[in-house]
Coordinates of C-alpha atoms in Angstrom, one line a residue:
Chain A
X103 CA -99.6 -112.7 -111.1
X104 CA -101.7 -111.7 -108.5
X105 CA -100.4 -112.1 -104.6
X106 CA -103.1 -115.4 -104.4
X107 CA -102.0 -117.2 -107.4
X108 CA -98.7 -116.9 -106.5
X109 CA -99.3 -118.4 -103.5
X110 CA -100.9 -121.6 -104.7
X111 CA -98.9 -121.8 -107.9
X112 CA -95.7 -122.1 -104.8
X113 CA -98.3 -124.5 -102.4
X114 CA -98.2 -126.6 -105.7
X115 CA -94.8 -126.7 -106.4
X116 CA -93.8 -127.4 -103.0
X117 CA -96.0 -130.5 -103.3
X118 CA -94.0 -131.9 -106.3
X119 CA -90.6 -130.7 -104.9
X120 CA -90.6 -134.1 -102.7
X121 CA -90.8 -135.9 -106.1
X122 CA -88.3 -133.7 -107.4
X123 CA -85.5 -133.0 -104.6
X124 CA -85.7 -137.1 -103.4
X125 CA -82.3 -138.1 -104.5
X126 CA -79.8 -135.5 -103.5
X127 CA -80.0 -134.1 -99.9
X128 CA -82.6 -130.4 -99.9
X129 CA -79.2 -128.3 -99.8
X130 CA -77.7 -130.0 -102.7
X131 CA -80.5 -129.5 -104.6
X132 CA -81.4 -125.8 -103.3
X133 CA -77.6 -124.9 -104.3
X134 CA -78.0 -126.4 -107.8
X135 CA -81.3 -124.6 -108.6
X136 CA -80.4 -120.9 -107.3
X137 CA -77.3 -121.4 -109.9
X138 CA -79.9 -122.2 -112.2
X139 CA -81.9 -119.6 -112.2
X140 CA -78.8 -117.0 -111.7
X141 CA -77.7 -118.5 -115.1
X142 CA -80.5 -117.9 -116.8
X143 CA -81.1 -114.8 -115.3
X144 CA -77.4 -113.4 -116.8
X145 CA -78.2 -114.9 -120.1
X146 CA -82.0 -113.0 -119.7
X147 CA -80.0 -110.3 -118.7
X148 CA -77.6 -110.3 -121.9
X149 CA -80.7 -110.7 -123.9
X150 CA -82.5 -107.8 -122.5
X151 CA -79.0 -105.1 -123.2
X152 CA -79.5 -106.1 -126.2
X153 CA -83.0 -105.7 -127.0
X154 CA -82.9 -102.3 -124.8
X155 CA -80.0 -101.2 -127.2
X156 CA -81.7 -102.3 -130.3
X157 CA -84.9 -100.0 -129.2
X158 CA -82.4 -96.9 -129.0
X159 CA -80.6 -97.9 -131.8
X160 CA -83.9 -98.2 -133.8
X161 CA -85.3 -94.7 -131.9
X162 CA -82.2 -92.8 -132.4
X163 CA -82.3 -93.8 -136.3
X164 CA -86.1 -93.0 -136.7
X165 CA -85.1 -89.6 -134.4
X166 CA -81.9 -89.0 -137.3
X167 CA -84.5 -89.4 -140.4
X168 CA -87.5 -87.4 -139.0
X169 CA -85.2 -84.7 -138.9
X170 CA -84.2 -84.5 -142.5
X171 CA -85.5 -81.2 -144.1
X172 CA -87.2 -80.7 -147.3
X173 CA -87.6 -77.3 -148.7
X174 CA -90.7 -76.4 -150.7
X175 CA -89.8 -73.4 -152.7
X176 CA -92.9 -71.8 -153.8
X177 CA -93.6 -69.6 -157.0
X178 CA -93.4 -66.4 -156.8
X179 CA -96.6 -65.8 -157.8
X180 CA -98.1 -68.3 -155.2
X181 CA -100.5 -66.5 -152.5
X182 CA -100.3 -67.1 -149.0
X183 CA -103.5 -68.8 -148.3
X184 CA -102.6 -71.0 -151.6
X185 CA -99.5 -72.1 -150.0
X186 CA -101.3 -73.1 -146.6
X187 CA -104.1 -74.5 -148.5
X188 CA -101.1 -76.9 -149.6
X189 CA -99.7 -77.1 -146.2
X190 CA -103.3 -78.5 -145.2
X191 CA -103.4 -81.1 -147.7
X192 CA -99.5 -82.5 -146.8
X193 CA -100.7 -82.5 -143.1
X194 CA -103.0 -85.1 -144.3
X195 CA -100.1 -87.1 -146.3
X196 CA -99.6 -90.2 -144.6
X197 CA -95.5 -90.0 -145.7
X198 CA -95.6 -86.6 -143.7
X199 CA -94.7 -86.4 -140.2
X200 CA -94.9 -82.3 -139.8
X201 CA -94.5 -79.2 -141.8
X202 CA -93.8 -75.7 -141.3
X203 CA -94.6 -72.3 -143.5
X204 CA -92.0 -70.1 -143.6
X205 CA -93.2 -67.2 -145.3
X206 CA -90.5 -64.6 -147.6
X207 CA -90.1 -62.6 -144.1
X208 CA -89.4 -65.1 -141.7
X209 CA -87.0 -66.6 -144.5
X210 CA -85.2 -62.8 -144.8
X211 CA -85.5 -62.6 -140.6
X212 CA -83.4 -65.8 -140.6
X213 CA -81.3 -65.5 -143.4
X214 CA -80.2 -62.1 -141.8
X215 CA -79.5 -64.0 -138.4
X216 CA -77.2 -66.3 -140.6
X217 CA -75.3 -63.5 -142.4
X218 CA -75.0 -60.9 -139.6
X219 CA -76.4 -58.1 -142.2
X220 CA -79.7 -56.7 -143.9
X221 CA -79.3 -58.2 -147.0
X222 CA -82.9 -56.8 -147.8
X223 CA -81.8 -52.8 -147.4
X224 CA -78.8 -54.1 -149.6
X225 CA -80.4 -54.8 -152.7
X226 CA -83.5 -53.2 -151.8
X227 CA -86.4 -55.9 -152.2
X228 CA -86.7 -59.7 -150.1
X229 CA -85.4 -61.9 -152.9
X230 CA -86.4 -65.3 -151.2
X231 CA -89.9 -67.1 -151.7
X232 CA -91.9 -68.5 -149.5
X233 CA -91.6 -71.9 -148.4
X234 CA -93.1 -74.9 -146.8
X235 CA -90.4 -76.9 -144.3
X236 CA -91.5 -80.6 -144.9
X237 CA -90.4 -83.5 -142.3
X238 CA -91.2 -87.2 -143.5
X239 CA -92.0 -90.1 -141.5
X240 CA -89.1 -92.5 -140.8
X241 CA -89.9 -94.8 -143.2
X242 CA -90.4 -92.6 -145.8
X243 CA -86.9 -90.5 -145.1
X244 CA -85.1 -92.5 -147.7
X245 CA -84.0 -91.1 -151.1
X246 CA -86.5 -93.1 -153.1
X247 CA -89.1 -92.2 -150.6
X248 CA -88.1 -88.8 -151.0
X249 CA -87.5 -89.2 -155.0
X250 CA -91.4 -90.4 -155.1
X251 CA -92.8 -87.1 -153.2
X252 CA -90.8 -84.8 -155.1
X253 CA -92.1 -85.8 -158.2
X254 CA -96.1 -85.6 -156.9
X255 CA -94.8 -82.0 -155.3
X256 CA -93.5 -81.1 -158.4
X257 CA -96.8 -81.6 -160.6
X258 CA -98.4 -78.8 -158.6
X259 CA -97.7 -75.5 -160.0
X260 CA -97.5 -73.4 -156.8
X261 CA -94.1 -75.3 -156.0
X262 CA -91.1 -73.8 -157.9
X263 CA -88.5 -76.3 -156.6
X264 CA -88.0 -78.8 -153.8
X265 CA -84.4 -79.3 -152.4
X266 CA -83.1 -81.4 -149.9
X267 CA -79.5 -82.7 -148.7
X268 CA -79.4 -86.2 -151.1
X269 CA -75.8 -87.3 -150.4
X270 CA -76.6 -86.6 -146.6
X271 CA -79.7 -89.0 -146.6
X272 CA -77.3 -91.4 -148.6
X273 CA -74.9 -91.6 -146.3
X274 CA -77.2 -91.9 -143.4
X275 CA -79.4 -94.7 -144.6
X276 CA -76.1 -96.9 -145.8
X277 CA -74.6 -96.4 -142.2
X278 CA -78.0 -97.3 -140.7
X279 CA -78.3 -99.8 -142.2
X280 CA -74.5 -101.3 -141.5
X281 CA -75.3 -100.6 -137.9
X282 CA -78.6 -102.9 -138.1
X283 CA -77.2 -105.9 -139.8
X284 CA -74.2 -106.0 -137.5
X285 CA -76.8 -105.5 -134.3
X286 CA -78.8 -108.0 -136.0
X287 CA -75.8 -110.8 -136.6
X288 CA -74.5 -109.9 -133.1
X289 CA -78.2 -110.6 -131.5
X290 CA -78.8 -113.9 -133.8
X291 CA -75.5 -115.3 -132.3
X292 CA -76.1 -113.9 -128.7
X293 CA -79.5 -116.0 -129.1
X294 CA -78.1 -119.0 -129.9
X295 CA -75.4 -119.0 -127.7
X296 CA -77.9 -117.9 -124.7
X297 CA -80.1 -121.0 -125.6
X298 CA -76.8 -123.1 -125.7
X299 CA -76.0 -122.0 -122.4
X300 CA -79.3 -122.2 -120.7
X301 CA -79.8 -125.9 -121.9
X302 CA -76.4 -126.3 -121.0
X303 CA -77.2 -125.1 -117.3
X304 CA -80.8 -127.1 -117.2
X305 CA -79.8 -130.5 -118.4
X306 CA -76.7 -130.8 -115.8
X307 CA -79.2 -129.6 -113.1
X308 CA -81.5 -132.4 -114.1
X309 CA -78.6 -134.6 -114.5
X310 CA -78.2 -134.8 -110.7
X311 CA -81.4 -136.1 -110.6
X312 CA -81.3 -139.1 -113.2
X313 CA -81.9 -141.6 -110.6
X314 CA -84.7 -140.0 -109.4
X315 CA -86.3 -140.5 -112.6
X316 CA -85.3 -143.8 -113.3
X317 CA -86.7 -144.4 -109.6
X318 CA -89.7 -142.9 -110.7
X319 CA -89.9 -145.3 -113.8
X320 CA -89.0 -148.3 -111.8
X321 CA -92.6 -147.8 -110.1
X322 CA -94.8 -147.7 -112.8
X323 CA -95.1 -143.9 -112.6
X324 CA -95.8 -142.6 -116.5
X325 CA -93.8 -140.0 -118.5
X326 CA -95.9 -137.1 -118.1
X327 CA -95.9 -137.4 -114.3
X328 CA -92.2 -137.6 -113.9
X329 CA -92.2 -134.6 -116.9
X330 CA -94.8 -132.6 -114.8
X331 CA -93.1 -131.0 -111.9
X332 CA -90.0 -130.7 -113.6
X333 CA -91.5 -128.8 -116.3
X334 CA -93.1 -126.8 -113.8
X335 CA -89.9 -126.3 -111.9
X336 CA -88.6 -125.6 -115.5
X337 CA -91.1 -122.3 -115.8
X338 CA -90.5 -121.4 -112.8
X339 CA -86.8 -120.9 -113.0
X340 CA -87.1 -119.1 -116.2
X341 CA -89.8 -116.5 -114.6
X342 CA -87.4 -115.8 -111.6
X343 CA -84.7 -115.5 -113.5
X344 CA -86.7 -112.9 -116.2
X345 CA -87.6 -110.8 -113.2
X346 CA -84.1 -111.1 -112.3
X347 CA -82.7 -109.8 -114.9
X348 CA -85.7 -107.2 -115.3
X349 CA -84.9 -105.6 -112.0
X350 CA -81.3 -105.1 -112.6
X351 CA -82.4 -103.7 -116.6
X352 CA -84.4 -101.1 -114.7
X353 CA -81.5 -100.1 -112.8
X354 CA -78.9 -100.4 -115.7
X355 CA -81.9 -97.6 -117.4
X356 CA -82.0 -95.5 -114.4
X357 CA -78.1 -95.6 -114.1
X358 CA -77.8 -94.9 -117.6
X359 CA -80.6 -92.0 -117.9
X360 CA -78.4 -90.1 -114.8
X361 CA -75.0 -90.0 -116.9
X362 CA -76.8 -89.3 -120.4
X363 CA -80.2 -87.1 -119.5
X364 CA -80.4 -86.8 -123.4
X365 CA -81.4 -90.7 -123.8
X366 CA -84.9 -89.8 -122.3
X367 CA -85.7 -89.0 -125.9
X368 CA -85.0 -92.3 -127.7
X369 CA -87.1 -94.2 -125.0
X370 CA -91.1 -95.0 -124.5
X371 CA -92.7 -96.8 -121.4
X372 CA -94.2 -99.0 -124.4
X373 CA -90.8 -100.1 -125.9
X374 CA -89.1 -100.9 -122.8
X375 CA -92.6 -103.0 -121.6
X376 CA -92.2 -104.9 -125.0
X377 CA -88.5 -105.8 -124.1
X378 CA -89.5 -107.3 -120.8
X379 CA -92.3 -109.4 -121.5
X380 CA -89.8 -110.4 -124.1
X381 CA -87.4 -111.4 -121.6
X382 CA -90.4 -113.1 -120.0
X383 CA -91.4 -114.8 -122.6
X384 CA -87.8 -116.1 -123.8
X385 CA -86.9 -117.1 -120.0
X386 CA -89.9 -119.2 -119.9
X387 CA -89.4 -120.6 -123.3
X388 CA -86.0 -121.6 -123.1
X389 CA -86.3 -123.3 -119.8
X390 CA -89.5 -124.9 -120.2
X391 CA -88.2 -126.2 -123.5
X392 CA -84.8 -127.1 -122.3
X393 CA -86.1 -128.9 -119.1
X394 CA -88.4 -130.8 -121.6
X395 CA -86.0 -131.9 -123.5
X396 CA -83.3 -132.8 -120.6
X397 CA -85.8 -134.5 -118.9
X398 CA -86.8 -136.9 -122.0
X399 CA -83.4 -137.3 -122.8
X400 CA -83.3 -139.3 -119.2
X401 CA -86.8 -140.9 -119.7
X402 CA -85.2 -142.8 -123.0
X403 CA -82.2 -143.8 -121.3
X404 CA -81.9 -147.4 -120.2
X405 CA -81.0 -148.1 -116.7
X406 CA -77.4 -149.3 -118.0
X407 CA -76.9 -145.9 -119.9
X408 CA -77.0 -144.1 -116.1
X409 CA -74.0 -145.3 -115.0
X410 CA -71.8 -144.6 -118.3
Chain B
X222 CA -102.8 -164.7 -120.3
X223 CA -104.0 -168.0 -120.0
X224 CA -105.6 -169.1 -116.0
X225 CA -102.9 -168.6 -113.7
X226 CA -99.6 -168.2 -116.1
X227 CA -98.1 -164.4 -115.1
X228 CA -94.9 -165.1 -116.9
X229 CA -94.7 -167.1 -120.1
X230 CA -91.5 -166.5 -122.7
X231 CA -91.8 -168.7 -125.5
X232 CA -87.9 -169.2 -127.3
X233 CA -87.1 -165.5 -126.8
X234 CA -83.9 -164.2 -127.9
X235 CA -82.6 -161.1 -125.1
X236 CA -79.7 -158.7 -126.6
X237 CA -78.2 -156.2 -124.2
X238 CA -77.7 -153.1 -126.9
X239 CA -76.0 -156.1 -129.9
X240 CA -74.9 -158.4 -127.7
X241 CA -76.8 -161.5 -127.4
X242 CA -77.0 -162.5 -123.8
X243 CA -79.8 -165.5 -123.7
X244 CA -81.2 -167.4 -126.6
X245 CA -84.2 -169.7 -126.8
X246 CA -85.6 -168.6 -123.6
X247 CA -88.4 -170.9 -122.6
X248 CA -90.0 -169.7 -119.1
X249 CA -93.1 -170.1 -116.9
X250 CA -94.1 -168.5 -114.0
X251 CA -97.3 -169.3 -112.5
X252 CA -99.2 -167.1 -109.6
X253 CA -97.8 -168.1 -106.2
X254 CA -94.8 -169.5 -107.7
X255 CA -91.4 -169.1 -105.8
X256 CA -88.3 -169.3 -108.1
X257 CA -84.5 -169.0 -107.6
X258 CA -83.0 -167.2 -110.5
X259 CA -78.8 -168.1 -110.3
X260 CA -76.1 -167.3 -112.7
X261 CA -72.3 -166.4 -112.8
X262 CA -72.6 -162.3 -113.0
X263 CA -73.1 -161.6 -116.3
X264 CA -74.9 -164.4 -117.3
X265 CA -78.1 -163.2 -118.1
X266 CA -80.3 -162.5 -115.0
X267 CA -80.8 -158.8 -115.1
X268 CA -81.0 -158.7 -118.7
X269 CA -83.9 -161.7 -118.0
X270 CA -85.9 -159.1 -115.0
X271 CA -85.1 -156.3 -118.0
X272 CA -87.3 -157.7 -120.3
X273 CA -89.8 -159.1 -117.4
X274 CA -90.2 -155.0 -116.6
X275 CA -89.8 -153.5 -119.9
X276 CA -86.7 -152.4 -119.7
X277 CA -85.6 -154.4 -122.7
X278 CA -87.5 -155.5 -125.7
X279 CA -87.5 -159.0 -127.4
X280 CA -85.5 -159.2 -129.9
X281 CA -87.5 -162.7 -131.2
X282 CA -89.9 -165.1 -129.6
X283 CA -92.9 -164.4 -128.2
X284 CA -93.2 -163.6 -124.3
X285 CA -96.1 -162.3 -122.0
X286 CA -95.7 -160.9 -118.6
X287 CA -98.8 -159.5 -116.2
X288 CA -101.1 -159.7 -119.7
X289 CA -99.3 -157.4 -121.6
X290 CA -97.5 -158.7 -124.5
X291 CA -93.7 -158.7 -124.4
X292 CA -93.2 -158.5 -127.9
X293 CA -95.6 -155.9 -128.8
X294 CA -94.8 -153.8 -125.6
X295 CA -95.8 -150.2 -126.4
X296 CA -94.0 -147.3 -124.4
X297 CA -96.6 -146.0 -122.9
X298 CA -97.9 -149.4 -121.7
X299 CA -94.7 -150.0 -119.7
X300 CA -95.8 -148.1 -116.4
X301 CA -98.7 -150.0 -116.1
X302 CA -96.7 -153.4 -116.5
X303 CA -94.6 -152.4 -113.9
X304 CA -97.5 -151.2 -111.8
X305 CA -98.5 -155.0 -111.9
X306 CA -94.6 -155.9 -110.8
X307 CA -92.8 -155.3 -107.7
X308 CA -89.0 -154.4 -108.0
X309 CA -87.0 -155.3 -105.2
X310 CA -83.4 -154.0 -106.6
X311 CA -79.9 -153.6 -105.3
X312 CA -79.6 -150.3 -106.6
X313 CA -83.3 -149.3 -106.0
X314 CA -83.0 -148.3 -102.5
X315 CA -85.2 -146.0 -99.8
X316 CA -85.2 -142.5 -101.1
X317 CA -82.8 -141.6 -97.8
X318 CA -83.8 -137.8 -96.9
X319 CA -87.6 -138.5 -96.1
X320 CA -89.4 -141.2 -93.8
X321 CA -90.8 -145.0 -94.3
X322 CA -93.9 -143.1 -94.9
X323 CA -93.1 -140.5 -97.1
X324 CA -91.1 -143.3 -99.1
X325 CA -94.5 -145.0 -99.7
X326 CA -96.3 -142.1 -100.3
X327 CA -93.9 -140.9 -102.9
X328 CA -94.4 -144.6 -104.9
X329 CA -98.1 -144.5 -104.6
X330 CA -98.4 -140.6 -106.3
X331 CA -96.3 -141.6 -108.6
X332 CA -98.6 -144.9 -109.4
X333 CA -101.7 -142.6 -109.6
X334 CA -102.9 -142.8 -106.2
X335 CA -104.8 -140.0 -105.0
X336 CA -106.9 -139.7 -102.0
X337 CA -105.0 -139.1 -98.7
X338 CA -107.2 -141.7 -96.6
X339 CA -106.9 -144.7 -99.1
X340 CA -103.0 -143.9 -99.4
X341 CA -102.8 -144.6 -95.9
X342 CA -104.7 -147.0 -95.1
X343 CA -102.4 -149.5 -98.3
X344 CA -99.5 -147.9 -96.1
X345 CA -100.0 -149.2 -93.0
X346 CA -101.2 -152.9 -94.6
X347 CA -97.9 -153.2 -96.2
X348 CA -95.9 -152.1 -93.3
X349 CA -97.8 -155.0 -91.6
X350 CA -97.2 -157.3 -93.9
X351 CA -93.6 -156.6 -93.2
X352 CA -93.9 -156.1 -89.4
X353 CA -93.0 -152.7 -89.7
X354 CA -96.0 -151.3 -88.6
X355 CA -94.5 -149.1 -86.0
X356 CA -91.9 -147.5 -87.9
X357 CA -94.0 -145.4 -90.3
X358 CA -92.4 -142.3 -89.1
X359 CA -88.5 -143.7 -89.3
X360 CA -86.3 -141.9 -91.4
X361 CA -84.5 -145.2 -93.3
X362 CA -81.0 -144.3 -91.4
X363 CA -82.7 -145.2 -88.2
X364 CA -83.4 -148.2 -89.6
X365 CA -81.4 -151.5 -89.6
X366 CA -80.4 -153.1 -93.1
X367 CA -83.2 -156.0 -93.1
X368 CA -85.7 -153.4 -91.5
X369 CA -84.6 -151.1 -94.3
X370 CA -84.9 -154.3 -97.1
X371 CA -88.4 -154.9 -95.8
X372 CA -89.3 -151.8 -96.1
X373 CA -88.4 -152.2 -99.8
X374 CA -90.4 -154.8 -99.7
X375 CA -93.5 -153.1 -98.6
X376 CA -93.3 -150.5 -101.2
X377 CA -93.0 -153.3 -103.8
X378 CA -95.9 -154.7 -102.6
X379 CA -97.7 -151.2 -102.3
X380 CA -100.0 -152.1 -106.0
X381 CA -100.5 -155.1 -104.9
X382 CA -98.2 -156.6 -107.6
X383 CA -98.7 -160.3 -109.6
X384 CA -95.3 -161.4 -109.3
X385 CA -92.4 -159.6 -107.5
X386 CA -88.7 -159.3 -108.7
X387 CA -86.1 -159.3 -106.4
X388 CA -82.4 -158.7 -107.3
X389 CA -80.0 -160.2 -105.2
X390 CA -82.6 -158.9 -101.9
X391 CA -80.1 -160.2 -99.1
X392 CA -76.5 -158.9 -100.9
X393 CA -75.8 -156.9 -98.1
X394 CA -77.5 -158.5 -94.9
X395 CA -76.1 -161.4 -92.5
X396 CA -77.4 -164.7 -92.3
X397 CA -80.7 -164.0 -89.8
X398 CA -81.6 -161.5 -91.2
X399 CA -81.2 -162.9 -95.1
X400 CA -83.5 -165.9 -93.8
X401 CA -85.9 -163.4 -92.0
X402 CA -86.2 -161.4 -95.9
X403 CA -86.5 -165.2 -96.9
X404 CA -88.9 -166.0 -95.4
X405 CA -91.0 -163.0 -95.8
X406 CA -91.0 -163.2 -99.6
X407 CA -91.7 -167.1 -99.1
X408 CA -95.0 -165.9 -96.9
X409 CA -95.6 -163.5 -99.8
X410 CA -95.5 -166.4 -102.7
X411 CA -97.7 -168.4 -100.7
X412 CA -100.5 -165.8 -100.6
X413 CA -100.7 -165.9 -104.3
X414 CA -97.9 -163.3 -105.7
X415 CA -95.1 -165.0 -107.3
X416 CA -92.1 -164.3 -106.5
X417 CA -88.4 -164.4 -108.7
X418 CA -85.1 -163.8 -106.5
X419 CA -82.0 -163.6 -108.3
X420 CA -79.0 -164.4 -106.0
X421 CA -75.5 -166.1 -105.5
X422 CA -76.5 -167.4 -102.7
X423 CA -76.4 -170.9 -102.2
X424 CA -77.0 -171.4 -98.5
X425 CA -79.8 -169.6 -98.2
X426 CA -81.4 -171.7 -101.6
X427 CA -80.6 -174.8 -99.6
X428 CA -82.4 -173.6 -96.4
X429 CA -85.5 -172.6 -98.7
X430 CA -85.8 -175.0 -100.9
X431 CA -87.4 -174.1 -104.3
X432 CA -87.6 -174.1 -108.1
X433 CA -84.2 -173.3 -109.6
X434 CA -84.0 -171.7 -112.8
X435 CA -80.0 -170.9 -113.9
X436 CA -78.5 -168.2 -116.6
X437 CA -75.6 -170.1 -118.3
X438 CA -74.1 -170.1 -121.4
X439 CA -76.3 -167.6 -123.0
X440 CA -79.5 -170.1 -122.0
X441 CA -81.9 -170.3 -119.3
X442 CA -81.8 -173.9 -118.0
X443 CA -85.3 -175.0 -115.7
X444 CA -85.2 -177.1 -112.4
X445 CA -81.4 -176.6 -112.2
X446 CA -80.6 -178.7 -108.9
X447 CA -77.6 -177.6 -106.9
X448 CA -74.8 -179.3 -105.0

């Protein structure tokens, strides 16, 4: 929101706070709205943990796939510029993130490393083959995904065999996928409990002011007049108390990137943007919706229901 | 509405939620008329204003009030009925952290009035009207209690209303200044707005003599005279 808009959008609001703040005294009613919006801003707050956690939970499992490795063992009888012809054409696979030759030297050089000794002056010729180090995209990394390129790979008569750690991949999708279902149950009831809450919060806030609005009815003045600057109010509240919560997410992140450098690669500007015009959105949603529905809770009442 | 009738209830039945508090209500209330509306509490009389300003619906009968139809009272009609009322209530009092003016002003934005000049111009007629011209900038606790019930006054008679309802107007005055408020409404019946004040007081109908109408035994009774 540019400096200008802010500016009138406050001019404007300040114009319906008289029909707003009438029946408790300004201090009352100040006190009452600053807990407000610090309410909603913890739930937002809550909200945005979780979302932030979900994006590194989500980055750190696509980081854990994309690294699974899938040896292409070529014939022996395969030429080089065959086998990089065939690199080429997995570079264009969509299900491929990134490959890597390895040709029967570099295989002996770092099977040597491994062992310590020249196993090449040992027995006198490079027994290894050639190979193609495949890494699949994270949707892909699973072991029907995997199951499904083997079988193309396999039709093509340069590749002698194609090997990769099954039971490992196994393992890692099931606890993936444990670890997302209970993120996921954990955020659905987080939700509904931060909705619960933030209504909670709004209606007693507008509570204080049922006279008002039975004043206001009393006059002749029509629903969505009184609704108006309380739904405005309502928007409001749930904006400050997104930015709120935004601010102190930024410095949870910063805080957090200090004591764990490493995290800097499970995180993108984009993600994080995403999460907090999330938070935004939600804040305004929530209050604007709650105030709505606190405030025609009062419109129905009858004047005889105020004082029960 | 038929020539000057602003009230007309034709055998309505009231209920307050399933209670039925007045059967068979036959009523008239002409344009400049000045009724007394009496009753034990509980009889009947708010729940009689209630359905006068929408507040509750007919439960049979037929009734009309300002030209809108009682019976077939929409929602969304009811602000404009009570645009054509003013409500003069015990617990409808001055909103107490801003001035007389800002009090009016507040009622007329809320009634859909919009330009600054016109706004205050109605002001200041009102406040005449109740001789409270010169306290347009008084916050209401500088005010004394029948400045502060004229004032209420004013802002009933802010859209110019067709009939005003007043609910016991002098509960918490003394005797001068209950006659004063008395007299005032009486001034205001006479240029043309009817006028219904409910009240349990009996000295002050006897000073102002007027049409009686009485809430007793779940019916309205007409030209009630009292001892």
């Amino acid at each position: 929101m540019s400096p200008a808009h802010g500016l009138r959008l406050n001019s404007y609001l300040q114009v319906h706070m008289e029909e707003f703040e009438a029946s408790a005294s300004a201090k009352k009613t100040k006190t009452i709205y600053i807990s407000t919006v610090f309410g909603i801003a913890m739930v937002l707050l809550m909200i945005g943990l979780l979302g932030l956690i979900l994006v590194h939970a989500n980055n750190l499992s696509r980081y854990v796939k994309e690294n699974i490795v899938l040896n292409i063992f070529m014939d022996d009888s395969a030429h080089e510029t065959d086998v990089l012809q065939l690199q080429k054409q997995l570079d264009a696979n969509p299900m491929v993130k990134q490959t890597q030759y390895v040709s029967k030297e570099l295989a002996a050089r770092n099977l040597q490393k491994d062992l310590g000794e020249d196993f090449v002056k040992f027995l006198g010729y490079n027994p290894l083959s050639q190979s193609l180090d495949i890494y699949l995209k994270a949707d892909y990394a699973n072991n029907a995904g995997i199951d499904k390129f083997k079988a193309e790979l396999m039709k093509n008569p340069l590749v002698k065999e194609v090997k990769y750690q099954q039971s490992l991949v196994d393992q890692m999708n099931a606890n993936i996928t444990s670890i997302s279902l209970i993120i996921i149950v954990f955020a659905g009831i987080f939700v509904i409990l931060s909705v619960a809450l933030i209504n909670n919060t709004i209606r007693l806030a507008i509570y204080s002011q049922r006279f008002l609005i039975k004043s206001m009815q009393l006059v002749g003045a029509t629903k969505g007049f009184i609704r108006k600057p309380f739904l405005l109010y309502g928007i409001w509240h749930g904006l400050l108390g997104a930015l709120i919560a935004i601010i102190i997410l930024i410095g949870t992140l910063y805080f957090a990137n200090q004591q764990i450098p490493d995290l800097v690669i499970l995180q993108s500007p984009a993600e994080f943007g995403f999460v907090f015009l999330a938070v935004v959105a939600i804040g305004i949603f929530i209050s604007g919706f709650s105030t709505f529905l606190a405030v025609n809770k009062f419109l129905r009442l009858k004047i005889y229901d105020l004082y029960r | 509405m038929v020539g000057n009738s602003i009230i007309k209830l034709n055998n309505v039945d009231i209920f307050q939620q399933k209670h039925l508090v007045l059967s068979g209500v036959n009523l008239h209330i002409d344009k400049g008329d000045f009724v007394w509306l009496i009753g034990q509490t509980g009889s009947g009389k708010s729940s009689l204003l209630k359905v006068i300003y929408g507040d509750l619906n007919i439960a049979a009968g037929t009734g009309h009030a300002c030209g809108y139809e009682l019976s077939k009272l929409a929602t969304r009609d009811i602000p404009y009925l009570r645009r054509k009322l003013g409500i003069v209530f015990q617990d409808f009092q001055l909103l107490t952290d801003r001035s007389v003016e800002q009090n009016l002003q507040f009622v007329m934005r809320a009634t859909g009035w919009t330009e600054k000049a016109q706004i205050s111009e109605r002001i200041l007629d009102v406040l005449e009207k109740v001789g409270l011209r010169s306290k347009l900038k008084k916050m209401p606790h500088e005010l004394s209690g029948g400045e502060q019930q004229r004032v209420v006054i004013a802002r009933a008679l802010l859209n110019n209303p067709e009939i005003i309802l007043a609910d016991e107007p002098t509960g918490n005055l003394d005797p001068d200044t209950s006659e004063e408020i008395v007299l005032l409404l009486k001034q205001i019946s006479q240029s043309g707005t009817a006028v219904v004040v409910a009240t349990h007081d009996y000295h002050i109908i006897r000073t102002f003599p007027s049409r009686i109408i009485k809430c007793e035994n779940g019916k309205v009774l007409e030209d009630v005279q009292i001892a």
